[in-house]
Structures are given as structure tokens and as C-alpha cells.
mmCIF file of C-alpha atoms in Angstrom:
data_model
loop_
_atom_site.group_PDB
_atom_site.id
_atom_site.type_symbol
_atom_site.label_atom_id
_atom_site.label_comp_id
_atom_site.label_asym_id
_atom_site.label_seq_id
_atom_site.Cartn_x
_atom_site.Cartn_y
_atom_site.Cartn_z
ATOM 1 C CA MET A 1 0.000 0.000 0.000
ATOM 2 C CA GLU A 2 2.811 2.419 0.869
ATOM 3 C CA LYS A 3 4.569 1.505 -2.365
ATOM 4 C CA ILE A 4 1.438 2.260 -4.410
ATOM 5 C CA MET A 5 1.071 5.647 -2.694
ATOM 6 C CA GLY A 6 4.729 6.419 -3.326
ATOM 7 C CA THR A 7 4.350 5.436 -6.971
ATOM 8 C CA LEU A 8 1.256 7.626 -7.432
ATOM 9 C CA ILE A 9 2.978 10.602 -5.852
ATOM 10 C CA LYS A 10 6.172 10.030 -7.808
ATOM 11 C CA LEU A 11 4.219 9.876 -11.078
ATOM 12 C CA ALA A 12 2.251 12.986 -10.124
ATOM 13 C CA VAL A 13 5.416 14.937 -9.320
ATOM 14 C CA GLU A 14 7.196 13.803 -12.501
ATOM 15 C CA ASN A 15 4.226 14.765 -14.664
ATOM 16 C CA PHE A 16 3.912 18.121 -12.927
ATOM 17 C CA LYS A 17 7.608 18.898 -13.470
ATOM 18 C CA GLN A 18 7.213 18.041 -17.162
ATOM 19 C CA GLY A 19 4.214 20.352 -17.487
ATOM 20 C CA ASN A 20 1.669 17.535 -17.808
ATOM 21 C CA TYR A 21 -0.668 19.161 -15.303
ATOM 22 C CA GLN A 22 -3.769 17.204 -16.286
ATOM 23 C CA GLN A 23 -1.996 13.871 -15.828
ATOM 24 C CA ALA A 24 -0.454 15.059 -12.555
ATOM 25 C CA LYS A 25 -3.890 16.124 -11.332
ATOM 26 C CA GLU A 26 -5.288 12.684 -12.150
ATOM 27 C CA TYR A 27 -2.533 10.963 -10.156
ATOM 28 C CA TYR A 28 -3.072 13.327 -7.224
ATOM 29 C CA GLN A 29 -6.811 12.655 -7.451
ATOM 30 C CA LYS A 30 -6.216 8.884 -7.298
ATOM 31 C CA ALA A 31 -3.967 9.356 -4.278
ATOM 32 C CA SER A 32 -6.577 11.638 -2.726
ATOM 33 C CA ASP A 33 -9.324 9.068 -3.229
ATOM 34 C CA ALA A 34 -7.192 6.334 -1.719
ATOM 35 C CA TYR A 35 -5.504 8.171 1.172
ATOM 36 C CA GLY A 36 -7.618 11.210 1.998
ATOM 37 C CA GLU A 37 -8.523 14.457 0.326
ATOM 38 C CA GLU A 38 -6.734 16.668 2.849
ATOM 39 C CA LEU A 39 -3.348 15.217 1.932
ATOM 40 C CA PHE A 40 -3.567 16.182 -1.746
ATOM 41 C CA LYS A 41 -6.096 19.015 -1.870
ATOM 42 C CA GLU A 42 -3.474 21.743 -2.435
ATOM 43 C CA ASN A 43 -1.637 19.707 -5.078
ATOM 44 C CA ILE A 44 -4.857 19.320 -7.057
ATOM 45 C CA THR A 45 -5.610 23.038 -6.698
ATOM 46 C CA ILE A 46 -2.144 23.964 -7.978
ATOM 47 C CA CYS A 47 -2.572 21.655 -10.977
ATOM 48 C CA GLU A 48 -5.928 23.291 -11.727
ATOM 49 C CA ARG A 49 -4.343 26.746 -11.579
ATOM 50 C CA TYR A 50 -1.643 25.739 -14.027
ATOM 51 C CA LEU A 51 -4.245 24.154 -16.301
ATOM 52 C CA SER A 52 -6.241 27.390 -16.343
ATOM 53 C CA LEU A 53 -3.068 29.298 -17.317
ATOM 54 C CA ASP A 54 -2.454 26.917 -20.212
ATOM 55 C CA THR A 55 -5.670 27.880 -21.964
ATOM 56 C CA PRO A 56 -5.108 30.343 -24.826
ATOM 57 C CA SER A 57 -7.845 32.690 -23.619
ATOM 58 C CA ALA A 58 -6.265 32.949 -20.178
ATOM 59 C CA LEU A 59 -2.852 33.633 -21.671
ATOM 60 C CA SER A 60 -4.121 36.276 -24.080
ATOM 61 C CA THR A 61 -6.088 37.966 -21.303
ATOM 62 C CA ASP A 62 -2.967 38.119 -19.149
ATOM 63 C CA GLN A 63 -0.944 39.515 -22.056
ATOM 64 C CA GLU A 64 -3.628 42.100 -22.817
ATOM 65 C CA SER A 65 -3.731 43.248 -19.213
ATOM 66 C CA VAL A 66 0.058 43.533 -19.113
ATOM 67 C CA THR A 67 0.020 45.491 -22.355
ATOM 68 C CA LEU A 68 -2.729 47.758 -21.052
ATOM 69 C CA SER A 69 -0.852 48.215 -17.805
ATOM 70 C CA GLU A 70 2.336 49.054 -19.687
ATOM 71 C CA LYS A 71 0.494 51.571 -21.870
ATOM 72 C CA THR A 72 -1.020 53.218 -18.821
ATOM 73 C CA GLN A 73 2.356 53.338 -17.129
ATOM 74 C CA LEU A 74 3.967 54.886 -20.218
ATOM 75 C CA ILE A 75 1.275 57.555 -20.426
ATOM 76 C CA GLN A 76 1.695 58.396 -16.746
ATOM 77 C CA THR A 77 5.474 58.474 -17.054
ATOM 78 C CA GLN A 78 5.296 60.766 -20.082
ATOM 79 C CA ALA A 79 2.912 63.096 -18.250
ATOM 80 C CA LEU A 80 5.219 63.252 -15.237
ATOM 81 C CA LEU A 81 8.232 63.854 -17.473
ATOM 82 C CA GLU A 82 6.495 66.788 -19.145
ATOM 83 C CA TYR A 83 5.372 68.162 -15.787
ATOM 84 C CA TYR A 84 8.853 68.050 -14.266
ATOM 85 C CA TYR A 85 10.431 69.481 -17.408
ATOM 86 C CA THR A 86 8.002 72.404 -17.302
ATOM 87 C CA GLN A 87 8.715 72.921 -13.608
ATOM 88 C CA SER A 88 12.467 72.936 -14.180
ATOM 89 C CA GLN A 89 12.113 75.443 -17.027
ATOM 90 C CA GLU A 90 10.017 77.757 -14.857
ATOM 91 C CA LEU A 91 12.540 77.544 -12.029
ATOM 92 C CA GLN A 92 15.385 78.327 -14.427
ATOM 93 C CA HIS A 93 13.520 81.398 -15.663
ATOM 94 C CA LYS A 94 12.849 82.559 -12.112
ATOM 95 C CA LEU A 95 16.504 82.066 -11.253
ATOM 96 C CA MET A 96 17.550 84.145 -14.275
ATOM 97 C CA ASP A 97 15.104 86.885 -13.268
ATOM 98 C CA VAL A 98 16.594 87.034 -9.767
ATOM 99 C CA LYS A 99 20.126 87.437 -11.154
#
């Protein structure tokens, strides 16, 4: 019985490392059914998370949000750059007026 559990876990870990998340999840599920859900609940959840990231729609959504975030950050950076440039120009003019 211990050997079977060790084999299931070993197969699950090997498949997970190779990126075969569905197969790893199935092995963890078998181990969970045989030895208790609490022991493998987190492993199954992690496999499910990786499986959801593998779907093209999830990947494109993540890429779109990163792109949108980068665009927003660039716009904000440009606005700050222009603001500080204007401030420095005004201070230079004031300094020249004082001299």
C-alpha cells in the first residue's frame, strides 16, 4: 500500500515537473481518493491553476492586461516627465530673473 502511494505521488510529481498538469492532477486525485482528500487538496488546486493558465484565452487575457498596464504606465510616465520638465524650465527662468 505504501509503495502504491509512493508510486502515485512520484508519477504525479514527474508529470507536474514536465508540465503535464492534467496527468499530474489525475494521479493526485487517485492518491486523494485512496488516502484522503486533505493530503492532496493543495496539489490538485495547484494543478488546476496551471491548467487554467495553459488555456489560450487565459494567456491572451494576461498579455492584454500587461500590455494595457504598460500603456497606462507609459502615459503616466510621459505626463510626469512633461510636468517636471516644465517645472524645471520655470525655475530656471525665475533664477535668471533674480540674477
